[in-house]
Short mmCIF file of C-alpha atoms in Angstrom, two decimals:
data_model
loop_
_atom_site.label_atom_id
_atom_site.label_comp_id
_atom_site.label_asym_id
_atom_site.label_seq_id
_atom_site.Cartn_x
_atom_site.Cartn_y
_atom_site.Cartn_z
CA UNK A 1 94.05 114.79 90.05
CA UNK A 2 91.84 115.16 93.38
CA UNK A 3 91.62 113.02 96.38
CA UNK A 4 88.89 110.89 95.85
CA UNK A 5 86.69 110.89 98.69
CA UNK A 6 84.71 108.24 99.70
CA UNK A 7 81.96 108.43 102.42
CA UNK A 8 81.41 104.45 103.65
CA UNK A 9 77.61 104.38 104.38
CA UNK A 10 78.31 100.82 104.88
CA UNK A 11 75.43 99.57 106.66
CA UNK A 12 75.08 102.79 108.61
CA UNK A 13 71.21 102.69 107.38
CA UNK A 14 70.39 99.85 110.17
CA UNK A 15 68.30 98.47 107.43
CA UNK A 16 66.17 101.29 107.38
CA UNK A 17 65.08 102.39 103.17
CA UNK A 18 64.73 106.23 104.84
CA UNK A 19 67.71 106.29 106.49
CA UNK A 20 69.64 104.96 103.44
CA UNK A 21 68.61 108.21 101.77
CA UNK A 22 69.16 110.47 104.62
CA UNK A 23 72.73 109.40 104.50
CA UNK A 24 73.38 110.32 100.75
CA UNK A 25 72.19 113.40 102.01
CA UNK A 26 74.73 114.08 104.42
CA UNK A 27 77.29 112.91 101.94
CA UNK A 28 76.26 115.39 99.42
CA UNK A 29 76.14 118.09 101.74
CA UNK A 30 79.67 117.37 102.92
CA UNK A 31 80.46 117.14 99.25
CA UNK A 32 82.21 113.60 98.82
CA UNK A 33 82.97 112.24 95.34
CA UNK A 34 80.67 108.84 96.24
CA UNK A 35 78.85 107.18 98.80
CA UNK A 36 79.52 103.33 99.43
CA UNK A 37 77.29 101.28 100.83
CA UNK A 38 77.50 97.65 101.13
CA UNK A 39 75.87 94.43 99.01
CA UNK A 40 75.54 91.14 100.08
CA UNK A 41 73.25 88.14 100.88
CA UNK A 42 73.46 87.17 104.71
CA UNK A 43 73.13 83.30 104.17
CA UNK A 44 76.28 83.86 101.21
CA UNK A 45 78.23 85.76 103.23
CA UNK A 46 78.15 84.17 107.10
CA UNK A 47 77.33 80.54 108.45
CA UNK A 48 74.57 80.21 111.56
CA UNK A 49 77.49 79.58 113.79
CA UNK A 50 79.81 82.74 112.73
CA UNK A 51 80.53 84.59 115.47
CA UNK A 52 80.53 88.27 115.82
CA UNK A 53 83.93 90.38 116.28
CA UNK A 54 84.39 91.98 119.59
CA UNK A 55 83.64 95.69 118.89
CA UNK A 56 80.18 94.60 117.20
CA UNK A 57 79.54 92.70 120.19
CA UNK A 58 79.51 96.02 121.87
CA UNK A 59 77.28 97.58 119.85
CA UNK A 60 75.02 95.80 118.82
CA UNK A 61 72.81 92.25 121.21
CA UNK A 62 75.95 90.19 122.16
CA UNK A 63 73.27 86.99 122.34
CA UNK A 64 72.60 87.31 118.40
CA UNK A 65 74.56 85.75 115.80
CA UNK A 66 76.67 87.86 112.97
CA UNK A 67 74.22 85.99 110.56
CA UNK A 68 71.36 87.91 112.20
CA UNK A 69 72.94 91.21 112.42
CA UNK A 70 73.53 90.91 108.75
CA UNK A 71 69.83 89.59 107.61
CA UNK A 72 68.84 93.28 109.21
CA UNK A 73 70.93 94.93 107.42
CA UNK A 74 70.58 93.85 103.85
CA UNK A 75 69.98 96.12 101.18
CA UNK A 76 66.73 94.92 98.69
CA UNK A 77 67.72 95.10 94.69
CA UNK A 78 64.94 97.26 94.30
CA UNK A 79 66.35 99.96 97.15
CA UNK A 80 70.17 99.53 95.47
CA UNK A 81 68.39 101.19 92.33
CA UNK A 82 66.98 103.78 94.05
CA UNK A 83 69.59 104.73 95.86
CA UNK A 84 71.88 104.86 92.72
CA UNK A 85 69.37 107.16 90.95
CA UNK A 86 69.48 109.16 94.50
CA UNK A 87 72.65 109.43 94.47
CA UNK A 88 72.73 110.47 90.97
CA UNK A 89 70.50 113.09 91.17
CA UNK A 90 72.30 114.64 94.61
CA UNK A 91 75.90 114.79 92.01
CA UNK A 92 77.51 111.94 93.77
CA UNK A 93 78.99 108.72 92.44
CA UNK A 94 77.24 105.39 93.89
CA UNK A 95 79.55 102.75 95.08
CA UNK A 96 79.09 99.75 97.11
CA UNK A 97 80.92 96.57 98.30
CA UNK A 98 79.82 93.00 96.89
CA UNK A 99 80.63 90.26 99.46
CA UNK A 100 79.47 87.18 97.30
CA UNK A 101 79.56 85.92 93.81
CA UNK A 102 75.76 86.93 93.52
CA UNK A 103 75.70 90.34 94.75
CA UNK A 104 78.98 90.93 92.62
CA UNK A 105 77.37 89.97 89.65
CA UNK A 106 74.43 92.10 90.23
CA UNK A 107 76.39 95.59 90.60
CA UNK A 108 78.34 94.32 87.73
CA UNK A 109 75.43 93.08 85.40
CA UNK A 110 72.47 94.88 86.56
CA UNK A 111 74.01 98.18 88.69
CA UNK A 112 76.05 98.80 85.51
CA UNK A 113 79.09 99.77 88.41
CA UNK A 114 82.59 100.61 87.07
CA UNK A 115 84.26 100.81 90.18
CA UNK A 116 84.40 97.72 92.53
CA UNK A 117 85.94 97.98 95.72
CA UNK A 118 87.13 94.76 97.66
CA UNK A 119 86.98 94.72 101.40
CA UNK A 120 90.38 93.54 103.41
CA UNK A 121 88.65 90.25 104.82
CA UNK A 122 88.09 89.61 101.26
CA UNK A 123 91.68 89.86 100.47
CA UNK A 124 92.48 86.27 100.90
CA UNK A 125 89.34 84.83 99.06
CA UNK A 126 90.60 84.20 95.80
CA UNK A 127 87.72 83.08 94.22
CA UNK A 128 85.84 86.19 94.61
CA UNK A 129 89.00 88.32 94.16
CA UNK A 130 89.38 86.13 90.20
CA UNK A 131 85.87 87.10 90.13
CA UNK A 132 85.93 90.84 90.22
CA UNK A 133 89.08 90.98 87.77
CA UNK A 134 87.50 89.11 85.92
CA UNK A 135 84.64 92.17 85.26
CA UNK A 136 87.50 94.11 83.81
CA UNK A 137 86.39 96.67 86.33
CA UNK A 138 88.26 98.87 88.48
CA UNK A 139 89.23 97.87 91.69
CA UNK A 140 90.09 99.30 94.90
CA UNK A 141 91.14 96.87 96.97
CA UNK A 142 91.24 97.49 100.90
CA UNK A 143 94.28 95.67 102.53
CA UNK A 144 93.38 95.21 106.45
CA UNK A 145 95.13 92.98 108.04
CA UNK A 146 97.62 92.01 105.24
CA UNK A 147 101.24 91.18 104.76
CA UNK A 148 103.16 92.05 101.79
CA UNK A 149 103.25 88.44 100.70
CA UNK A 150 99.29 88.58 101.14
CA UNK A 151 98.96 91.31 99.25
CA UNK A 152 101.29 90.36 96.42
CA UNK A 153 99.54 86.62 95.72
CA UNK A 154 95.73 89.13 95.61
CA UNK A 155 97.09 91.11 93.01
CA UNK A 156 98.48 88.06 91.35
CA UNK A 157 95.24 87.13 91.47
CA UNK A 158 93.93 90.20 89.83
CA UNK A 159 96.52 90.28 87.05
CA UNK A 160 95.22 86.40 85.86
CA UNK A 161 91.78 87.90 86.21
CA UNK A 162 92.45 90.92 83.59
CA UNK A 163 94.94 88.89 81.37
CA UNK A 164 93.41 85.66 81.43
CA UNK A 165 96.21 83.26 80.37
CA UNK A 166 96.18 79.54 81.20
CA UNK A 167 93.78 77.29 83.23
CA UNK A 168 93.54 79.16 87.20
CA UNK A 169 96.65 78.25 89.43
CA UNK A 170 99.11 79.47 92.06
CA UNK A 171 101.83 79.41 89.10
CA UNK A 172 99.54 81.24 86.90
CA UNK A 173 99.04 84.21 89.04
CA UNK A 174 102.56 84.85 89.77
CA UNK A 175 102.98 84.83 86.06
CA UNK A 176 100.70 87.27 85.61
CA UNK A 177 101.62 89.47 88.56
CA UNK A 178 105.42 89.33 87.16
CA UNK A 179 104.39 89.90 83.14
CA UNK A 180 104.20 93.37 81.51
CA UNK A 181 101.16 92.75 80.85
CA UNK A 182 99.80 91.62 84.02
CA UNK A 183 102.09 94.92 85.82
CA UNK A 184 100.38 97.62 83.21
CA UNK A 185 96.62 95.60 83.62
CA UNK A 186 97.33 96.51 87.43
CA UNK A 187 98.75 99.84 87.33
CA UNK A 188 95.85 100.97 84.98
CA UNK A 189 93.10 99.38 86.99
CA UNK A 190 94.11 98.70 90.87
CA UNK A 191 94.40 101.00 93.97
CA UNK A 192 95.83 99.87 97.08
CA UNK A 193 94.13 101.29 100.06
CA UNK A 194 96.12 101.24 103.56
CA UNK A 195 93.61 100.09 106.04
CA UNK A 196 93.95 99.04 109.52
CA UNK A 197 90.81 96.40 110.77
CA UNK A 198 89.99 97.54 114.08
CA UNK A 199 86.69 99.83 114.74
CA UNK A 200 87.91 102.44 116.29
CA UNK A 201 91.51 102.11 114.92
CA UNK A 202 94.29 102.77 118.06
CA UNK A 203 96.15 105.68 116.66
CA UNK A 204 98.87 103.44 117.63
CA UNK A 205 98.60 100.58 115.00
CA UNK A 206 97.27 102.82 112.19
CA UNK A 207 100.71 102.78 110.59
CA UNK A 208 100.31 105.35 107.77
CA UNK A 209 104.05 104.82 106.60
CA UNK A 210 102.91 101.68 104.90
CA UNK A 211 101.39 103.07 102.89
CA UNK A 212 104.77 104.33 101.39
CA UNK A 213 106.21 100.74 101.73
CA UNK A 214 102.68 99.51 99.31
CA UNK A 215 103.65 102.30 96.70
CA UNK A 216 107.10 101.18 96.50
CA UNK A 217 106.63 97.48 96.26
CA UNK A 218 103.81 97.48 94.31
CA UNK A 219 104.25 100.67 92.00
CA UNK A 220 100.41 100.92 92.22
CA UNK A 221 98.11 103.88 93.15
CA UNK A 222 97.79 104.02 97.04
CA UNK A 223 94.97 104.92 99.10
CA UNK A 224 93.96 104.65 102.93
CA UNK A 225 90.76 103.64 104.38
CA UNK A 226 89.76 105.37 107.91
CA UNK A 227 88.80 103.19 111.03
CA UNK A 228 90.14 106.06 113.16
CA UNK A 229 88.52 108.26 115.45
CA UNK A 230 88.39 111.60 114.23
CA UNK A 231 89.67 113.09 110.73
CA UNK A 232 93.77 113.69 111.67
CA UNK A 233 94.31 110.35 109.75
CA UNK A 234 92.88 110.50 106.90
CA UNK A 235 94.13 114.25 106.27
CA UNK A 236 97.93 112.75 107.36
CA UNK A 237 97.14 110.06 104.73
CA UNK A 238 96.45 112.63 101.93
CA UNK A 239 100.05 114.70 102.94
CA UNK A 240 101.62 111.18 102.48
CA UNK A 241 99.75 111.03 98.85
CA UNK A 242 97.15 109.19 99.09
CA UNK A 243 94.60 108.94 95.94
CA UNK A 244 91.65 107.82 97.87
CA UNK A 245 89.85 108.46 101.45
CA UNK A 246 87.87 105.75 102.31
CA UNK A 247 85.88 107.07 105.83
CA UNK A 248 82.79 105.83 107.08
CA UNK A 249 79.80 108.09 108.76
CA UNK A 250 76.83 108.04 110.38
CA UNK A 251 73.82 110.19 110.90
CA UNK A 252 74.47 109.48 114.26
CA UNK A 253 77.15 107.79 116.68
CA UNK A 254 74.91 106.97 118.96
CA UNK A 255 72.69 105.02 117.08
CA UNK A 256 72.18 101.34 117.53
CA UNK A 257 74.44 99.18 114.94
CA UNK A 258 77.96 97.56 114.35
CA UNK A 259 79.55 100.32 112.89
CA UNK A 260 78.11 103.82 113.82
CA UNK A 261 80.34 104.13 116.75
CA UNK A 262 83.42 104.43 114.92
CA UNK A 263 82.06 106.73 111.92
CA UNK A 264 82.27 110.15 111.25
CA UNK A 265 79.04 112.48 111.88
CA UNK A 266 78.01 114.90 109.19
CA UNK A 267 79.45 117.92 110.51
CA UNK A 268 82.72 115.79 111.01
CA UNK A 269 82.46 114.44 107.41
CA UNK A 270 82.58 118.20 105.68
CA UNK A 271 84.96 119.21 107.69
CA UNK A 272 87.17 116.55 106.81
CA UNK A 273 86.12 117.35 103.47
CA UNK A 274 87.50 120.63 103.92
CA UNK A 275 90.91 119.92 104.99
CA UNK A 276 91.63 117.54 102.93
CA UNK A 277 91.30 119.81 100.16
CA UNK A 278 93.19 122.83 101.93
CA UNK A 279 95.44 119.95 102.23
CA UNK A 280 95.82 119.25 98.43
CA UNK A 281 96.09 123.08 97.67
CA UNK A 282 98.40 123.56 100.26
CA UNK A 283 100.69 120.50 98.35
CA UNK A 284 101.97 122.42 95.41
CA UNK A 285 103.41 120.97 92.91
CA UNK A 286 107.06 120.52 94.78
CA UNK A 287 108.94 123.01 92.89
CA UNK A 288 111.11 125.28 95.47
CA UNK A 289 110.64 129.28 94.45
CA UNK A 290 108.97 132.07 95.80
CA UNK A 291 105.08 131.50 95.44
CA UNK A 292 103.25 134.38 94.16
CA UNK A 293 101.72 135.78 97.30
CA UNK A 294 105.29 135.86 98.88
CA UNK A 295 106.46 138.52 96.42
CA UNK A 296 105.20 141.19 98.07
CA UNK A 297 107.07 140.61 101.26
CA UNK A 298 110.04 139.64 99.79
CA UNK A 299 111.67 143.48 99.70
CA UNK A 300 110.23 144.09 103.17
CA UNK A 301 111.64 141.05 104.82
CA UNK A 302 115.17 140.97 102.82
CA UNK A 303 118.26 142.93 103.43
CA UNK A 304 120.32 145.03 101.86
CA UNK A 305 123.78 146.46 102.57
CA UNK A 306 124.34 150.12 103.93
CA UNK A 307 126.23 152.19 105.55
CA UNK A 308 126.62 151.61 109.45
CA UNK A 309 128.10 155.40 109.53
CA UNK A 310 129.05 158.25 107.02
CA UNK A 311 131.02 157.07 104.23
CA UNK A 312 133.31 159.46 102.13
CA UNK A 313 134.56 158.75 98.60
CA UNK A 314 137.90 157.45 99.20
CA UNK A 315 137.43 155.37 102.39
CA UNK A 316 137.69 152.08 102.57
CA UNK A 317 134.98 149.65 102.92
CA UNK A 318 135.16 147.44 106.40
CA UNK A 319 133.11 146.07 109.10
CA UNK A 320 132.78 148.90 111.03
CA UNK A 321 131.26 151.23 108.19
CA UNK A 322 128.98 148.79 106.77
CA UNK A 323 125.72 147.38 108.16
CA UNK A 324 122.72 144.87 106.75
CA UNK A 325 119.58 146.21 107.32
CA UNK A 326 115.74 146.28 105.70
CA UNK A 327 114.05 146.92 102.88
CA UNK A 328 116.51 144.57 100.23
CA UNK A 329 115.73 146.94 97.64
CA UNK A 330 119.58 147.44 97.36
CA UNK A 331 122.75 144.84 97.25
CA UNK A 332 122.20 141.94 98.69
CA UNK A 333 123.86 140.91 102.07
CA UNK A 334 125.47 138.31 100.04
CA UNK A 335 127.78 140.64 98.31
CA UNK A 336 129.27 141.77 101.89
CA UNK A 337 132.39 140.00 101.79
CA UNK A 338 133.55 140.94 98.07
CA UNK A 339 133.03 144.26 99.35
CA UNK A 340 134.83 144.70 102.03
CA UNK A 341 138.50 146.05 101.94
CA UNK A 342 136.91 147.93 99.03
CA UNK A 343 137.59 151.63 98.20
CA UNK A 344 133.95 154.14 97.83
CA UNK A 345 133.71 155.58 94.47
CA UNK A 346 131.52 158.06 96.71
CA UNK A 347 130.23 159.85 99.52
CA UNK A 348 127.50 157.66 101.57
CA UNK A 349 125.33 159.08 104.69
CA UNK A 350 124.29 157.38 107.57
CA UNK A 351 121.44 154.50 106.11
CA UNK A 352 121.78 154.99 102.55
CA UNK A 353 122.24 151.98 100.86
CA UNK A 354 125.41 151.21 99.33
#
């Protein structure tokens, strides 16, 4: 099965219906499997008082609040079915975050989504988390700034969500994460995505090998989602077998916004498009044999045994009248030691093989 490749438009569109479209656009062009973009009411999602995290300080008024910055960049009902149809029409699947109870039961009920993805600051809200299992939709869930322990309670909550056994409660979940039931409701339904919160991501605390340490403790689909600059990550990520690439993009870095600055342009976005699926090609499927393209070679770049000077019938076989050299159309090298001491059956010149 393919990488699944999703471009974050996020709210990349700075609020603007135009730009919204321009960036499906892009995506298409670069040839992603979906475009994500984000859903959520301002006054649900942030108090007056919330402040704003350093990097969006930077790019974006430091004197405004976070629940500012977000009433600009909502997303209208009306624009989240256009942009679905949009996306439709360019061959790309719409996907986009819901950050309250409302806007999750709007891409549920009304967006008809089947694929939910949960952002990592959501990761601890268990409410919301119960919420989204309890859709019976699949979930990607994003796990920024997690422990294991973190992680494991989430999914706990996800298992109660899809089973649904007994009133809500801490006991509950673990019950659920722990039952077959729970475990095959998961592994059917839940991917894990590596993520590390920080926009741009220091190469330094991206930490890819956790992602190995999710698959093992978890048994569960694994993922990573790109804060980094650049597209070396997420291509590393895919080598390390990851399902899903989560990146975000922009039309533009230097546009005005939170999140532009640390997002992919769109000649950046095919390229990584690109590699990752040289990368997938250039996986295999692990079995250790020649590859078919190699077989051409192999006669030209082998060995074979021959004689080192002119051989007679009758003389003995040794190291001084034997020599390995190219094409390995003949014996193989390997056979040099039963043959030595060795009496000719016949006369050899100077090259032939033996």
């Amino acid at each position: 099965m393919s990488v699944f490749i999703i471009a974050e438009a996020g709210v990349n569109h700075n609020g603007d219906p135009e730009m919204a479209f321009q960036l499906v656009d892009a995506a298409a062009a670069a040839g992603v499997d979906a475009v994500k973009f984000q859903t959520f009411k301002a006054e649900n999602l942030a108090t007056s008082r919330a402040d704003k995290a350093s990097y969006q300080k930077q790019t974006t008024d430091s004197r405004e609040t976070q629940l500012a910055m977000l009433m600009r960049l909502e997303l209208s009902h009306e624009m989240h079915y256009k942009l679905k149809q949009y996306c439709q029409d360019k061959g790309v699947q719409f996907l986009s975050t819901a950050f309250d109870f409302d806007s999750l039961a709007f891409l549920v009920s009304e967006m008809k989504l089947e694929m939910l993805k949960i952002p990592s600051g959501e990761l601890t809200n268990g409410p919301l988390l119960l919420a989204h299992a309890k859709s019976g939709k699949e979930i990607i869930l994003s796990t920024g700034m997690a422990t294991l322990g973190e992680i494991e309670t989430a999914l706990g909550v996800i298992a109660y969500g899809y089973i649904g056994v007994g009133a809500p409660s801490m006991n509950a979940f673990q019950s659920a994460f722990y039952s077959d039931k729970g475990i095959a409701s998961l592994q059917e339904k839940v991917t894990l995505l590596h993520c590390t919160t920080e926009y741009p991501a220091p190469m330094t605390d991206i930490n890819l090998r956790a992602m190995d340490t999710m698959a093992q403790a978890f048994r569960l689909r694994v993922g990573y989602s790109d804060h980094s600059n650049g597209i070396t990550v997420p291509i590393a990520a895919v080598a390390r077998g990851a399902t899903i690439i989560e990146k975000h993009f922009t039309l533009d870095r230097t546009l005005p916004g939170p999140d532009h600055k640390a997002s992919l342009e769109p000649n950046e976005l095919k390229a990584m498009v690109q590699a990752i699926r040289d990368t997938e090609k250039s996986l295999g499927d692990g079995k250790k044999g020649p590859r078919p393209s190699e077989l051409n070679n192999r006669d030209i770049a082998r060995k074979s045994l021959v004689a080192a000077t002119h051989i007679n019938k009758g003389d003995v076989l040794s190291k001084e009248n034997l020599a390995l050299k190219r094409p390995g159309t003949g014996r193989s090298p390997m056979e040099y030691w039963s043959l030595l001491g060795k009496v000719s059956d016949q006369n050899i010149d100077y090259d032939e093989q033996v």
